[in-house]
Coordinates of C-alpha atoms in Angstrom, one line a residue:
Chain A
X16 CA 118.0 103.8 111.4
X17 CA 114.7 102.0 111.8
X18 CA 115.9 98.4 109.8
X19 CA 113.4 96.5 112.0
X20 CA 110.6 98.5 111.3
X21 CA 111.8 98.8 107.7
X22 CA 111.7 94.5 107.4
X23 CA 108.3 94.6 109.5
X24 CA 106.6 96.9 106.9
X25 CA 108.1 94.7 104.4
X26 CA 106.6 91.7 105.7
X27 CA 103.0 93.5 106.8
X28 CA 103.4 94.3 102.8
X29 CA 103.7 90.6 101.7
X30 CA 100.7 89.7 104.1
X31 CA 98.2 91.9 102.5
X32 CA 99.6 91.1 98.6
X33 CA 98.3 87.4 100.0
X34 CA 94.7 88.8 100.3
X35 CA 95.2 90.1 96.9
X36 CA 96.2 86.1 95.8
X37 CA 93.4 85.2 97.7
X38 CA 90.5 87.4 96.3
X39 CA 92.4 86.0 92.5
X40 CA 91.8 82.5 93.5
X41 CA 88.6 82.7 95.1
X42 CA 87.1 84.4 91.8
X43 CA 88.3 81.7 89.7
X44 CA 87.2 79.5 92.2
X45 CA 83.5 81.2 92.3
X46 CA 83.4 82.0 89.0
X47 CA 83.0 85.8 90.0
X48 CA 84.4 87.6 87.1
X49 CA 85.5 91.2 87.4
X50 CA 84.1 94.5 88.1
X51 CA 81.6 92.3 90.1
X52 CA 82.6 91.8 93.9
X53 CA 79.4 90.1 94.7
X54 CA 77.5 86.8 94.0
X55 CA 78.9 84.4 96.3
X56 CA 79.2 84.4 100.2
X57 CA 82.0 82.1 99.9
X58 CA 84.0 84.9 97.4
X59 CA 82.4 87.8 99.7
X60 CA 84.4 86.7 102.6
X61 CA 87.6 86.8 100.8
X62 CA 87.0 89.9 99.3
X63 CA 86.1 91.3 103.0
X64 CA 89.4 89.6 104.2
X65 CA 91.6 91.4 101.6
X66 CA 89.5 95.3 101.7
X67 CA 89.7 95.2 105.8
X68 CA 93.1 94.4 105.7
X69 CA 93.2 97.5 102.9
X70 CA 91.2 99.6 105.7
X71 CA 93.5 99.1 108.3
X72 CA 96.9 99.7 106.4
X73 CA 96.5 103.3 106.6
X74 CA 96.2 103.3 109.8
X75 CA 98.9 100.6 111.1
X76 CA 101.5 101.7 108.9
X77 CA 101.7 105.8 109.8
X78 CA 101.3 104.5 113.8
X79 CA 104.1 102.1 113.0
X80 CA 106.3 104.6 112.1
X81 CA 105.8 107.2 113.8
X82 CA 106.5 104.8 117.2
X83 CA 109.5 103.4 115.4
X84 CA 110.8 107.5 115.2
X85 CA 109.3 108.8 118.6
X86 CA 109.4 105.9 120.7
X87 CA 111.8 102.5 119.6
X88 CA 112.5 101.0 116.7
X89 CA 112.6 97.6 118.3
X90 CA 109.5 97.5 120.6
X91 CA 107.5 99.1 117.0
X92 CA 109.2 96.1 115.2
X93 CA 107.6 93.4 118.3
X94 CA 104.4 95.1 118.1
X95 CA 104.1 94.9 114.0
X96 CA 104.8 91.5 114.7
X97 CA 101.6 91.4 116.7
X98 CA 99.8 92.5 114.2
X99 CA 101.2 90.7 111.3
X100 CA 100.1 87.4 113.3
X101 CA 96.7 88.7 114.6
X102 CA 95.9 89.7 110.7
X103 CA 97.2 86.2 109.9
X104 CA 94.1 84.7 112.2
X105 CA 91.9 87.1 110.5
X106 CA 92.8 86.2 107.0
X107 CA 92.7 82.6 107.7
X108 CA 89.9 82.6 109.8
X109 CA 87.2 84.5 108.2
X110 CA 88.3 82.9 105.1
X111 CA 86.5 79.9 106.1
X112 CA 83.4 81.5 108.6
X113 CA 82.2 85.1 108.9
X114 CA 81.5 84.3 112.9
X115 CA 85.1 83.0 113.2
X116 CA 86.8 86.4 112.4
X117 CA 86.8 87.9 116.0
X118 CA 90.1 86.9 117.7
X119 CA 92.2 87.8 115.1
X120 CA 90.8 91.0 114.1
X121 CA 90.7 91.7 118.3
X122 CA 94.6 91.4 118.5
X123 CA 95.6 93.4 115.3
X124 CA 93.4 95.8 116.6
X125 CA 94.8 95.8 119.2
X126 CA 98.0 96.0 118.3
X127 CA 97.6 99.6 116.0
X128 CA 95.8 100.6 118.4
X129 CA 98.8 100.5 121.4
X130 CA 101.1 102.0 118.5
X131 CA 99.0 104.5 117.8
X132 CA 98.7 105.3 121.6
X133 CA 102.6 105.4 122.2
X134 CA 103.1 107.6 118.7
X135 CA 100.4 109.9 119.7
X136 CA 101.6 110.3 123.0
X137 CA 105.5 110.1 122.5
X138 CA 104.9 113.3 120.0
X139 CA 102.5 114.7 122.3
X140 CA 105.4 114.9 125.0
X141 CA 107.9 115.7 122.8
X142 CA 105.3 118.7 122.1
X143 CA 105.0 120.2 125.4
X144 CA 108.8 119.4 126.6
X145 CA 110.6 120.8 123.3
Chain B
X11 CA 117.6 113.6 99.9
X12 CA 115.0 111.6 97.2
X13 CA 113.9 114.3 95.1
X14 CA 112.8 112.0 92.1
X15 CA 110.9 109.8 94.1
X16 CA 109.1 112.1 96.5
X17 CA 107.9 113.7 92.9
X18 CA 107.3 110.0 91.8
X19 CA 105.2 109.8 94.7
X20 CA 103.5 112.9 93.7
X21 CA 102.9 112.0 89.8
X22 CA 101.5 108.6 91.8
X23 CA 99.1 110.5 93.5
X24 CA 98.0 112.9 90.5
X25 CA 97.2 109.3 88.5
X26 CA 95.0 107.3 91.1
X27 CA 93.5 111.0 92.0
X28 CA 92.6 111.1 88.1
X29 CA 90.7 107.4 89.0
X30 CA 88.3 109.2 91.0
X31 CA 87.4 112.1 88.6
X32 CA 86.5 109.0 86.1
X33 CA 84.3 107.6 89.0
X34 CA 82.6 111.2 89.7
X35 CA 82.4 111.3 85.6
X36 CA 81.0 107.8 85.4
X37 CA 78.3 108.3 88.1
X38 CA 77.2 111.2 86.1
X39 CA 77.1 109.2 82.7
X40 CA 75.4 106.1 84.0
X41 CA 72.8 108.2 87.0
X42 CA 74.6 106.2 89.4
X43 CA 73.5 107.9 92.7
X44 CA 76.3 108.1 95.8
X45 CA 76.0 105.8 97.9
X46 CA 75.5 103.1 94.9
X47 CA 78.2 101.7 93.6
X48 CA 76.7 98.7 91.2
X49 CA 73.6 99.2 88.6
X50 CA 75.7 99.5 85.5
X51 CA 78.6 97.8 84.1
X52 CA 80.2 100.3 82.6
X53 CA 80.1 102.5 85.9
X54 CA 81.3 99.0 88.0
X55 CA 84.9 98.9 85.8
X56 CA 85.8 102.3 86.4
X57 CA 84.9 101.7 89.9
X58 CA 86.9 98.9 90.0
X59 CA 89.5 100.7 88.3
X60 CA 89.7 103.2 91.3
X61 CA 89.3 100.8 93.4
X62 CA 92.1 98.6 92.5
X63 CA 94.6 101.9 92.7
X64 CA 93.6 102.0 95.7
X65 CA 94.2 98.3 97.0
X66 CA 98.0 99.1 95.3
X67 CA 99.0 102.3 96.8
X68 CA 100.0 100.4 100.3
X69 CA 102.4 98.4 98.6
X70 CA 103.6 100.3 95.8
X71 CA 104.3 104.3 98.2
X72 CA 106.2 102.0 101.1
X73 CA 108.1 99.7 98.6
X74 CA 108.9 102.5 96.7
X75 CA 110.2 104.9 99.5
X76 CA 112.4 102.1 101.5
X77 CA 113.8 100.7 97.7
X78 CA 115.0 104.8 97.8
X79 CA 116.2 104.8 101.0
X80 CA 118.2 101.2 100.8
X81 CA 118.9 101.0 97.4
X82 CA 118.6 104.2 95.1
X83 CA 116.7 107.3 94.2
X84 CA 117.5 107.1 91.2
X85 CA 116.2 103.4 90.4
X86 CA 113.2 103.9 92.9
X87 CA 112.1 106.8 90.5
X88 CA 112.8 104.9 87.5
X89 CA 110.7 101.8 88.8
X90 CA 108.4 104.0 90.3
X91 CA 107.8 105.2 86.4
X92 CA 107.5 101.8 85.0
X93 CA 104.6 101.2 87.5
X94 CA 102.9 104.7 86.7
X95 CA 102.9 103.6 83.0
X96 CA 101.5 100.1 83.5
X97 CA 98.9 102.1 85.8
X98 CA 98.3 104.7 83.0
X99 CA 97.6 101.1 80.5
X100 CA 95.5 99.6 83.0
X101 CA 93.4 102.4 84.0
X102 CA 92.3 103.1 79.8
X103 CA 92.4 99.6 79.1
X104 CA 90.2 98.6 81.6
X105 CA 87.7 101.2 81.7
X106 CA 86.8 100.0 77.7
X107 CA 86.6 96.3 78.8
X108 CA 87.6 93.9 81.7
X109 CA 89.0 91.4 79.8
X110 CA 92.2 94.0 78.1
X111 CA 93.0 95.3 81.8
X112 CA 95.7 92.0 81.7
X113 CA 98.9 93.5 80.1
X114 CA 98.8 96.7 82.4
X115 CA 97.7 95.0 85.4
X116 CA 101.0 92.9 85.1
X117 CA 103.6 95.7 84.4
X118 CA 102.3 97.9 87.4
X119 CA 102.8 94.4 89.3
X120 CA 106.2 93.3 87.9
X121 CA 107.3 97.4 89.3
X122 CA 105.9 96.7 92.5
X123 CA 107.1 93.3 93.0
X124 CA 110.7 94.8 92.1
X125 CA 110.5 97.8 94.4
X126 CA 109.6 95.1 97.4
X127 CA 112.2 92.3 96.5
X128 CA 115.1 95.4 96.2
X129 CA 113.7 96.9 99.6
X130 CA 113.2 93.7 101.3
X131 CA 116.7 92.2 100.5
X132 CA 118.4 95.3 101.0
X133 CA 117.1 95.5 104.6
X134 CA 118.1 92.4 105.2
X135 CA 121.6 92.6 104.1
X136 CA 121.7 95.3 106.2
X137 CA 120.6 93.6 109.3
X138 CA 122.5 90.7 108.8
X139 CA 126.5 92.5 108.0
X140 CA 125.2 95.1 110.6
Chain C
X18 CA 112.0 117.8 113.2
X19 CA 108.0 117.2 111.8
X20 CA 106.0 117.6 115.5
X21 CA 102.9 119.3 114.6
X22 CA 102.6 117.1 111.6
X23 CA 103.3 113.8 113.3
X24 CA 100.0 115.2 115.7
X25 CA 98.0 115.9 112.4
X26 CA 98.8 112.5 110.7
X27 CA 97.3 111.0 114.5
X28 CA 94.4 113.1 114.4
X29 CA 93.9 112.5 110.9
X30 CA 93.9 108.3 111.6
X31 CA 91.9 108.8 114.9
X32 CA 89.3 110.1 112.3
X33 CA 89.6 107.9 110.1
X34 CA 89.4 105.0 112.6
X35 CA 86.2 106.3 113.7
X36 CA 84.4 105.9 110.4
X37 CA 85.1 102.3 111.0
X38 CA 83.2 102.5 114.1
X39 CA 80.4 104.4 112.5
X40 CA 80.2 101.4 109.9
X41 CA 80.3 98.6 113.3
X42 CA 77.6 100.7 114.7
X43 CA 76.0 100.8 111.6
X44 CA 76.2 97.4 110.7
X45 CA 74.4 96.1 114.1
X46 CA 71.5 98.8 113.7
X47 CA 70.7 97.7 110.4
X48 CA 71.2 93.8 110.6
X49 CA 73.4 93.8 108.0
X50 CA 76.2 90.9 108.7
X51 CA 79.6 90.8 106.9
X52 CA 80.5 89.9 104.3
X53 CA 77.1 92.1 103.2
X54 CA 77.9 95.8 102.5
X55 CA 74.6 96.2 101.4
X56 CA 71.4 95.7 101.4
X57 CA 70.4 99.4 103.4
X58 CA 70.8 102.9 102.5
X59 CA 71.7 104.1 105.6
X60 CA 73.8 101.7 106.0
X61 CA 75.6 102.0 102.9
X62 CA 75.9 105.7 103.7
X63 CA 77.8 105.0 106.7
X64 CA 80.0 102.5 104.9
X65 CA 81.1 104.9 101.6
X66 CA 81.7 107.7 104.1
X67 CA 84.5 105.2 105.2
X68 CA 85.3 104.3 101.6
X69 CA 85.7 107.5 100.4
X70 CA 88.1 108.2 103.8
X71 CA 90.3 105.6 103.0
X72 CA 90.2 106.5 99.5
X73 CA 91.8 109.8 100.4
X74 CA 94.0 108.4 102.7
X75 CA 97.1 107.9 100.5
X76 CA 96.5 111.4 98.7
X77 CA 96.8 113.2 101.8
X78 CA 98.6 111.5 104.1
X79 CA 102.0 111.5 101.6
X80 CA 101.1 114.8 100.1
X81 CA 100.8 116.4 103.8
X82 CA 104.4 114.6 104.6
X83 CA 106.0 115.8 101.5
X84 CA 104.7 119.6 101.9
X85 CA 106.0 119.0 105.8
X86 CA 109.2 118.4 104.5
X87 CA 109.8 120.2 101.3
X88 CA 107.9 123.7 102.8
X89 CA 107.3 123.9 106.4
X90 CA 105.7 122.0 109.3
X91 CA 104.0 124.5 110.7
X92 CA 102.4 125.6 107.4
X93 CA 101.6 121.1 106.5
X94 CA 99.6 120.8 109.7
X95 CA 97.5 123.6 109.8
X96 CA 96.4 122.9 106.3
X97 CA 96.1 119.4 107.6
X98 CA 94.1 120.4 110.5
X99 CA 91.9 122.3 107.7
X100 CA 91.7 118.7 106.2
X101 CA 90.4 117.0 109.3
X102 CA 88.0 119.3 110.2
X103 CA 86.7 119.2 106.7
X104 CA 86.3 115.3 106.8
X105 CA 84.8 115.5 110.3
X106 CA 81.8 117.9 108.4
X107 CA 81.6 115.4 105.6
X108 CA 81.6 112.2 107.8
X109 CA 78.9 114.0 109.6
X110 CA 76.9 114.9 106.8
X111 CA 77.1 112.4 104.4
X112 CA 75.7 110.1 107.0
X113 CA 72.6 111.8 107.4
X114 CA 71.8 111.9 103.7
X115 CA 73.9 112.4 100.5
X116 CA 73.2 115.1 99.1
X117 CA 74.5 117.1 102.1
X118 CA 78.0 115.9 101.4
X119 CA 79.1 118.4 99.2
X120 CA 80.4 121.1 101.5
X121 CA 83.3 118.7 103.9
X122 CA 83.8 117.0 100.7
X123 CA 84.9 120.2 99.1
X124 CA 87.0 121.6 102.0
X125 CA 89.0 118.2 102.5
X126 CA 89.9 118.1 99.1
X127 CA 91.0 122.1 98.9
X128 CA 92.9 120.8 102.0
X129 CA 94.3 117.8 100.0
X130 CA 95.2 119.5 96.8
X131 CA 97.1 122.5 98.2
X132 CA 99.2 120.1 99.9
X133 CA 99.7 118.2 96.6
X134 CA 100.3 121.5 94.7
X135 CA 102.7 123.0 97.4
X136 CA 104.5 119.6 97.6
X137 CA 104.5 118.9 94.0
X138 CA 105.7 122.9 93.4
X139 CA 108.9 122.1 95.6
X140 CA 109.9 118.9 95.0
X141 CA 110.2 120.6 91.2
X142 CA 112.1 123.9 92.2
X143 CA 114.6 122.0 94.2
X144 CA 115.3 119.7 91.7
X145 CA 115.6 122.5 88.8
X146 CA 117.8 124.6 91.2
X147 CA 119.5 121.6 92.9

């Protein structure tokens, strides 16, 4: 069973529904009323904040998993936390400067990127060795 | 095995796949050219509409699956249901006018929410009596 | 055991990931600095070729799993492969001008909808048949 990996997603879940809280309040805030998703830099960067975090789900939860299976469910759980924290930067950072985004999107990044590496290669050898 | 919520999943998919037909239906309509995606408002809520599937489907698929494997397939599916209704409300409200997209907005939510408190808490119960 | 389509869900993201590259690249040729997402045609080429990625994302990442599991590995990644290789056409395309698009857009989504229909199809006849 993969319960670490099971709470992480969990948690990565409640991270990005923030984003979501966030856009809300920043269009009350901004006075940006839906469909539009422009007007204001200030409402522009949340709304950035909540579709890159959108972007990368797709990508950090498949790698997630697929470490969790092929490689360890712990070590997948530690990295998720990684990112969880790194996308907590982001979130907070570019929230209040565009230029202040880059640290926290660098270890998220990061961090999908090494469980995408140890997925693709744990199946890779699993592959060629039966 | 989760038979009613892998077709769940797949009922999921045929509804926020319908979104985009209304997009590649509403850019037809209102001449808005790929890659615009503003010049009309009527083309902008649809949009939205899609879009706003979209932003869901990473927290309503992974809720929904761990809710089936640490709860119930059964309940999952029937949750799963409740959200694909509210999505079904929101998607015709909202593509007449932004301000009736409320009520199925919140019962696609209120489904989502459940699936992630049952998943989350039954993980954790799981960790914690081992 | 899902190997081949545990490889195809890494080559899919790999892919994927790439578009959001193509929109960095993008995004420093033009001059256009986040939040912006427009503001340049080519540049907002680029960027809905990623949109429209992750848009497909949750159709045919869960559809491809579902078919892998319900029908037959072997069978899930080589129409998954068919995907990619689709996508990699349209990503291709699209970002030299859009109305060359419609070729990879139609392959990826042949891809994506047999895996839907076979999925869908099996999920149903096990259920009926138990």
């Amino acid at each position: 069973m993969y319960h670490l990996t099971a709470l992480i997603t969990c948690l990565a879940i409640s991270v990005y529904f923030w984003t979501g809280m966030l856009v809300a309040k920043a269009r009350a805030a901004h006075g940006i009323k839906a469909p539009a998703t422009t007007g204001n830099p200030d409402f522009e960067r949340v709304f950035r904040v909540q579709m890159n975090t959108l972007e990368w789900m797709p990508m950090f939860l498949p790698s997630l998993w697929l470490f969790a299976i092929y490689v360890s469910d712990s070590i997948a759980a530690a990295i998720g936390l990684v990112w969880i924290g790194g996308r907590i930067l982001y979130i907070v950072s570019y929230s209040k400067a565009a230029n202040k985004r880059g640290p926290g999107f660098g270890i998220q990044a990061f961090a999908a990127v090494a469980l995408w590496l140890g997925a693709t290669g744990a199946i890779a050898w699993r592959l060629i060795h039966g």
